[in-house]
mmCIF file of C-alpha atoms in Angstrom:
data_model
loop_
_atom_site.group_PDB
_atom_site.id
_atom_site.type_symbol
_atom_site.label_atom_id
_atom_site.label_comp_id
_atom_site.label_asym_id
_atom_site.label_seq_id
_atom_site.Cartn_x
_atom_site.Cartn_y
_atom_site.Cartn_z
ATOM 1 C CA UNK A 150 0.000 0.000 0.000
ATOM 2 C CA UNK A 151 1.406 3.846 -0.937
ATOM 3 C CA UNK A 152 1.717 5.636 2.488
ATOM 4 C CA UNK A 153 2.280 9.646 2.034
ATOM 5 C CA UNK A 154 3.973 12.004 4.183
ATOM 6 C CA UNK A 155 3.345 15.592 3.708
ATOM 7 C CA UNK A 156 4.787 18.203 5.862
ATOM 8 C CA UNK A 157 5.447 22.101 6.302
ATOM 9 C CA UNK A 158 7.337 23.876 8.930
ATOM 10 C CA UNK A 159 5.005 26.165 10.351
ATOM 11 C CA UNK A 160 1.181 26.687 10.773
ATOM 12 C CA UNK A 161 0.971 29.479 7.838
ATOM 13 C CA UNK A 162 2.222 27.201 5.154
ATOM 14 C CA UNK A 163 0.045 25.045 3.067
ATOM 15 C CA UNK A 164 0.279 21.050 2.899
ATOM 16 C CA UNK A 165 -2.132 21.257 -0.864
ATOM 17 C CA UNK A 166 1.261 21.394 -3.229
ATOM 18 C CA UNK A 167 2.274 18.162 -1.295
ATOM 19 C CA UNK A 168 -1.141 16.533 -1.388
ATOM 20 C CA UNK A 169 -1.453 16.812 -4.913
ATOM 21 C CA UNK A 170 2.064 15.364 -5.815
ATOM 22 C CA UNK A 171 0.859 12.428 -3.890
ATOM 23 C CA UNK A 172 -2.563 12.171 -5.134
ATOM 24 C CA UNK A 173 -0.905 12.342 -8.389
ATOM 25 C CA UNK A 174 1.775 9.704 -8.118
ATOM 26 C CA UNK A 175 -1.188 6.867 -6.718
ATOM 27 C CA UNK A 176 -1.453 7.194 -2.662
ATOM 28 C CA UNK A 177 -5.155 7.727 -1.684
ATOM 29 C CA UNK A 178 -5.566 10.919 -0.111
ATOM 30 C CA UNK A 179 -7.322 8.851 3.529
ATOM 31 C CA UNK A 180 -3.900 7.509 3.483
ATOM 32 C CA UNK A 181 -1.545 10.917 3.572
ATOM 33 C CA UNK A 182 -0.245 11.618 6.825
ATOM 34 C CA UNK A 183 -0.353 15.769 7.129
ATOM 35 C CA UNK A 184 2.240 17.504 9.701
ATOM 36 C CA UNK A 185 2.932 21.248 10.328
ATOM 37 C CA UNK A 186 5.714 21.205 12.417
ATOM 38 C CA UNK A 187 9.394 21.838 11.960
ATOM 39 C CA UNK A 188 11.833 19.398 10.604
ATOM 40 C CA UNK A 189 14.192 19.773 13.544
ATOM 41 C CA UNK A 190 11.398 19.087 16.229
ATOM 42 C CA UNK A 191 9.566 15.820 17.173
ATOM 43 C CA UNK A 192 7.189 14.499 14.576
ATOM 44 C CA UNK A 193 4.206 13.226 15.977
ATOM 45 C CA UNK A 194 2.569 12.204 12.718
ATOM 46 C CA UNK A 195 5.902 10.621 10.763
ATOM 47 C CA UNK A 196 6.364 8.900 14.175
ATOM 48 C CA UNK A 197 2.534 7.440 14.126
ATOM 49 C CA UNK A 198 3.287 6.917 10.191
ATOM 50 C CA UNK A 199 6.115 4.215 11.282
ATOM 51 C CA UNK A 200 4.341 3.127 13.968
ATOM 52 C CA UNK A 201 1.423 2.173 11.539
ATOM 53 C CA UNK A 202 3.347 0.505 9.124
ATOM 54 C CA UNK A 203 2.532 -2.956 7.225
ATOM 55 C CA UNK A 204 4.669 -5.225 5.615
ATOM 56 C CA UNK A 205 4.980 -4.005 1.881
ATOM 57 C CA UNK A 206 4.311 -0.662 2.504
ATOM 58 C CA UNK A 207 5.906 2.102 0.746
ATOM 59 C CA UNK A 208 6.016 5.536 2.099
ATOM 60 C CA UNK A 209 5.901 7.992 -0.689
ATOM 61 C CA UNK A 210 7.281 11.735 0.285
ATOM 62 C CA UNK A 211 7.679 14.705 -2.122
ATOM 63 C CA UNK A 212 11.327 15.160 -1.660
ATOM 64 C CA UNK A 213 13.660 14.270 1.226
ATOM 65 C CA UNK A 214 13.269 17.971 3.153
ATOM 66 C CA UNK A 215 9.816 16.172 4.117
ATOM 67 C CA UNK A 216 10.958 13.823 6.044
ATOM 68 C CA UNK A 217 14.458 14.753 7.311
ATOM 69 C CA UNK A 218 16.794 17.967 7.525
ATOM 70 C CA UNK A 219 19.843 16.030 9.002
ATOM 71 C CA UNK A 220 21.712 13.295 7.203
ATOM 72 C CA UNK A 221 21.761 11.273 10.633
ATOM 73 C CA UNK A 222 17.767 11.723 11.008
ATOM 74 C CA UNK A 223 16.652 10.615 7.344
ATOM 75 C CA UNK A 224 19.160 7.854 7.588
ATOM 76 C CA UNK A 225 17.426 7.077 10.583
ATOM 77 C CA UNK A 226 14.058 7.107 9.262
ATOM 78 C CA UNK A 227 14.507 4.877 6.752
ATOM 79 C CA UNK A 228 16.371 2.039 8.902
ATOM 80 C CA UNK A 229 12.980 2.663 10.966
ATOM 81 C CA UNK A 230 11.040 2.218 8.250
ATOM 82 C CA UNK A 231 13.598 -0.719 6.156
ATOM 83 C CA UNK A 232 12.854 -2.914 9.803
ATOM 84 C CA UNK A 233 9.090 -3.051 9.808
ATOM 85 C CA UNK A 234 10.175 -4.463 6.232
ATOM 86 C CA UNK A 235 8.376 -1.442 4.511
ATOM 87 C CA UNK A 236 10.067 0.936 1.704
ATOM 88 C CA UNK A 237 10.391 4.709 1.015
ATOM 89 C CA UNK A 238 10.178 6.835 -1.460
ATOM 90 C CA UNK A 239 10.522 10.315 -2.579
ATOM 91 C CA UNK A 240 9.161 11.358 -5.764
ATOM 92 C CA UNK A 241 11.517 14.684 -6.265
ATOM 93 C CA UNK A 242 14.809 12.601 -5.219
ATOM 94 C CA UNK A 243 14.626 9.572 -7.335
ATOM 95 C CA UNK A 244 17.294 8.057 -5.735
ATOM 96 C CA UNK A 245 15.366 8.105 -2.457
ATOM 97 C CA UNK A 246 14.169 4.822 -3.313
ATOM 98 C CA UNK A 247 14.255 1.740 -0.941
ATOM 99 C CA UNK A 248 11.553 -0.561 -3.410
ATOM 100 C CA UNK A 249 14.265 -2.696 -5.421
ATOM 101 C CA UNK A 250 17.517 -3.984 -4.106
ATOM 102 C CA UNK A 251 19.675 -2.112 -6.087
ATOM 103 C CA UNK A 252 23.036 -1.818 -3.837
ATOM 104 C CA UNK A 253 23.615 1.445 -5.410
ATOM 105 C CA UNK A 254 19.737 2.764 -3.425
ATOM 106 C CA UNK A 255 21.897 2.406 -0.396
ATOM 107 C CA UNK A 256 24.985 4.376 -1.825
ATOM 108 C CA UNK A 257 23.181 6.912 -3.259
ATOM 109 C CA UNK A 258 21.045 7.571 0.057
ATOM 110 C CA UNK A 259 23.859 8.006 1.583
ATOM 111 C CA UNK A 260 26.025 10.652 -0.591
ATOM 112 C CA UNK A 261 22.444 12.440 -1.508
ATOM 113 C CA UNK A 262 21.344 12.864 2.213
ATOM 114 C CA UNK A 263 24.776 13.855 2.816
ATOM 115 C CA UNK A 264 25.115 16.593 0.366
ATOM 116 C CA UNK A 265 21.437 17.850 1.412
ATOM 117 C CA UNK A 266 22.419 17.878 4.715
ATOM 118 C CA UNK A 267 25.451 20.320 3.241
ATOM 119 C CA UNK A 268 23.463 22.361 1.592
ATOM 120 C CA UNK A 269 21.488 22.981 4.321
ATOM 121 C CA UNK A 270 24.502 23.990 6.954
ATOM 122 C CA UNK A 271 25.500 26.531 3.583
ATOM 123 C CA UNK A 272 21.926 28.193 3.690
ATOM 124 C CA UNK A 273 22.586 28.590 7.776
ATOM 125 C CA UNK A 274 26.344 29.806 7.553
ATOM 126 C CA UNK A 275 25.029 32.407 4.398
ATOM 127 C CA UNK A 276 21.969 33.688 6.945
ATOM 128 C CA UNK A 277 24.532 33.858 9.743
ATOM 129 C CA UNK A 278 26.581 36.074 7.675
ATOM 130 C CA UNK A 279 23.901 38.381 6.158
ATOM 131 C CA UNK A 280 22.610 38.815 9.695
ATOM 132 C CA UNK A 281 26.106 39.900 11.160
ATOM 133 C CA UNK A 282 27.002 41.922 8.184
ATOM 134 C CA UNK A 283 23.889 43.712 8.761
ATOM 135 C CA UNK A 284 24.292 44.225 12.501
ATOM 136 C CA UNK A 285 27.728 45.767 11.700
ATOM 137 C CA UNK A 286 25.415 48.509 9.502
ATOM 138 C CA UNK A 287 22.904 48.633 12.375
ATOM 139 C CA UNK A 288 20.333 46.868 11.055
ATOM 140 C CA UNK A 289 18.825 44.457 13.180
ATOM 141 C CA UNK A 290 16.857 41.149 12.189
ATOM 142 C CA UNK A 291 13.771 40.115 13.905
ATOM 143 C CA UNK A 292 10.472 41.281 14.916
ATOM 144 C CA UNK A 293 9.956 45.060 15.619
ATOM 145 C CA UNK A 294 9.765 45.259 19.171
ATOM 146 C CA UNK A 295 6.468 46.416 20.875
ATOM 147 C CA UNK A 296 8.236 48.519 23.151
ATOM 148 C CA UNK A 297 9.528 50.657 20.314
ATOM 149 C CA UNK A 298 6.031 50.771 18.169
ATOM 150 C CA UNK A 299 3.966 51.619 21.223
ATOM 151 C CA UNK A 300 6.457 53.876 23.068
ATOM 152 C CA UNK A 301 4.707 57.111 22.596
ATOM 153 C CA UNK A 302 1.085 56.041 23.158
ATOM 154 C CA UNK A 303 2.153 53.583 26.315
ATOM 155 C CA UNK A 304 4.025 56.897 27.514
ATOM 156 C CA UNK A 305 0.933 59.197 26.921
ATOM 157 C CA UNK A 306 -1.153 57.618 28.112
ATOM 158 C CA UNK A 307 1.329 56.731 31.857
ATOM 159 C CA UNK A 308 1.840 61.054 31.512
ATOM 160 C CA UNK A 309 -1.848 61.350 31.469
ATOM 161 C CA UNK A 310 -2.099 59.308 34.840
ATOM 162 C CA UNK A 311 -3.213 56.300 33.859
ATOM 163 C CA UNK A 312 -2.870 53.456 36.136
ATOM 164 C CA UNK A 313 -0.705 50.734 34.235
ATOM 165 C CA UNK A 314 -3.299 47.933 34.330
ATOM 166 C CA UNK A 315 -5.789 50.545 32.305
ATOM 167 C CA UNK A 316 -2.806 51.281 30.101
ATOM 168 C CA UNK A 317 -3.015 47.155 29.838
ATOM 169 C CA UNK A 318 -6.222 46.522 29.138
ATOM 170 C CA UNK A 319 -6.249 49.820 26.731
ATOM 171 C CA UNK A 320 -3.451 48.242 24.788
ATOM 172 C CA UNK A 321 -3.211 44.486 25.141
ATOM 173 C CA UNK A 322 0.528 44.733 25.958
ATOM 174 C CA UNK A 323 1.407 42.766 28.712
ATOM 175 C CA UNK A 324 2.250 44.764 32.017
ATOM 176 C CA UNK A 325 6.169 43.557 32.127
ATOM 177 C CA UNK A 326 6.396 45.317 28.651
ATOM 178 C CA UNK A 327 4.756 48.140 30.074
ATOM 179 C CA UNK A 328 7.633 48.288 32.893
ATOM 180 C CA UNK A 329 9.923 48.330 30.551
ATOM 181 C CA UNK A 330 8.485 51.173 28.539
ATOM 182 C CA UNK A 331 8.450 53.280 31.441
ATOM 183 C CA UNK A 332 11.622 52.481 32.839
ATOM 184 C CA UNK A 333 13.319 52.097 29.339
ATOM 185 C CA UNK A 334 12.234 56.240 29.346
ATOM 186 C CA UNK A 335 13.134 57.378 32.519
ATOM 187 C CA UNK A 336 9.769 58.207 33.786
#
């Protein structure tokens, strides 16, 4: 039986690119297993996948970023799924492909998950550097802080004599950020 694995990283992606590649290829959609959750945390519904397993089976991902982002993890995965004598599959990497017993499947996992797993520490290291080059030009990465977008009204409204759980409930900022406005500003 065709066994899919579809996955995105966070909550605001969508699975349907995934869903359709699978749908495509032959796996019935009742039998997709759908995750939103990063590749480098626990994976409640790849882990159930395994767990479910048959005999025969063949899990059928999209590409190998699905199911792994370490060499040591997807090689992992697939001895997990290799001992409940199942297969895997991935219909981007063709030589993710555990169905005949071609020695070279083995090889090729290998060296492939390997440079993946490469290509993935390059992405990091470039984002590192962009994000320290950019700190050197004070620019800073992230999400604007509260403290700086509601400054001036938080500080207003403190001036005005507001008590701080009004200025709270008037905002929706939480009462330690608050603090900090006030204190940040000498007031």
């Amino acid at each position: 039986m065709l066994i899919g694995y579809a996955r995105v990283s966070t909550d605001g992606q969508n699975l349907d690119r995934q869903i359709d590649q699978l749908v495509e290829y032959g796996v019935d959609k009742r039998n997709i297993y759908k995750e939103k959750q990063s590749g480098k945390k626990a994976r409640p519904e790849l882990k159930r996948l395994i767990d479910e397993l048959q005999e025969g089976d063949t899990v059928v991902v999209c590409d190998l970023t699905r199911v792994s982002r370490s060499t040591k993890d997807l090689l992992s995965t697939v001895e997990l799924i290799t001992k409940k004598k199942a297969n895997i599959k991935s219909i981007k990497d063709v030589w993710l492909d555990t169905t005949s017993d071609n020695p070279y499947n083995s090889f090729l996992l290998t060296v492939m998950s390997a440079l993946a797993q490469l290509e993935a520490d390059l992405v990091s290291s470039r984002v590192k550097e962009g994000l320290a080059s950019a700190k050197k030009r004070g620019r800073v990465g992230g999400r604007p802080s509260k403290q700086n977008k509601h400054a001036e009204e938080v500080i207003a409204m403190f001036n005005g004599g507001m008590k701080k759980s009004k200025i709270v409930e008037a905002t929706g900022l939480s009462r330690s950020t608050i603090n900090r406005i006030i204190n940040n500003n000498n007031i």
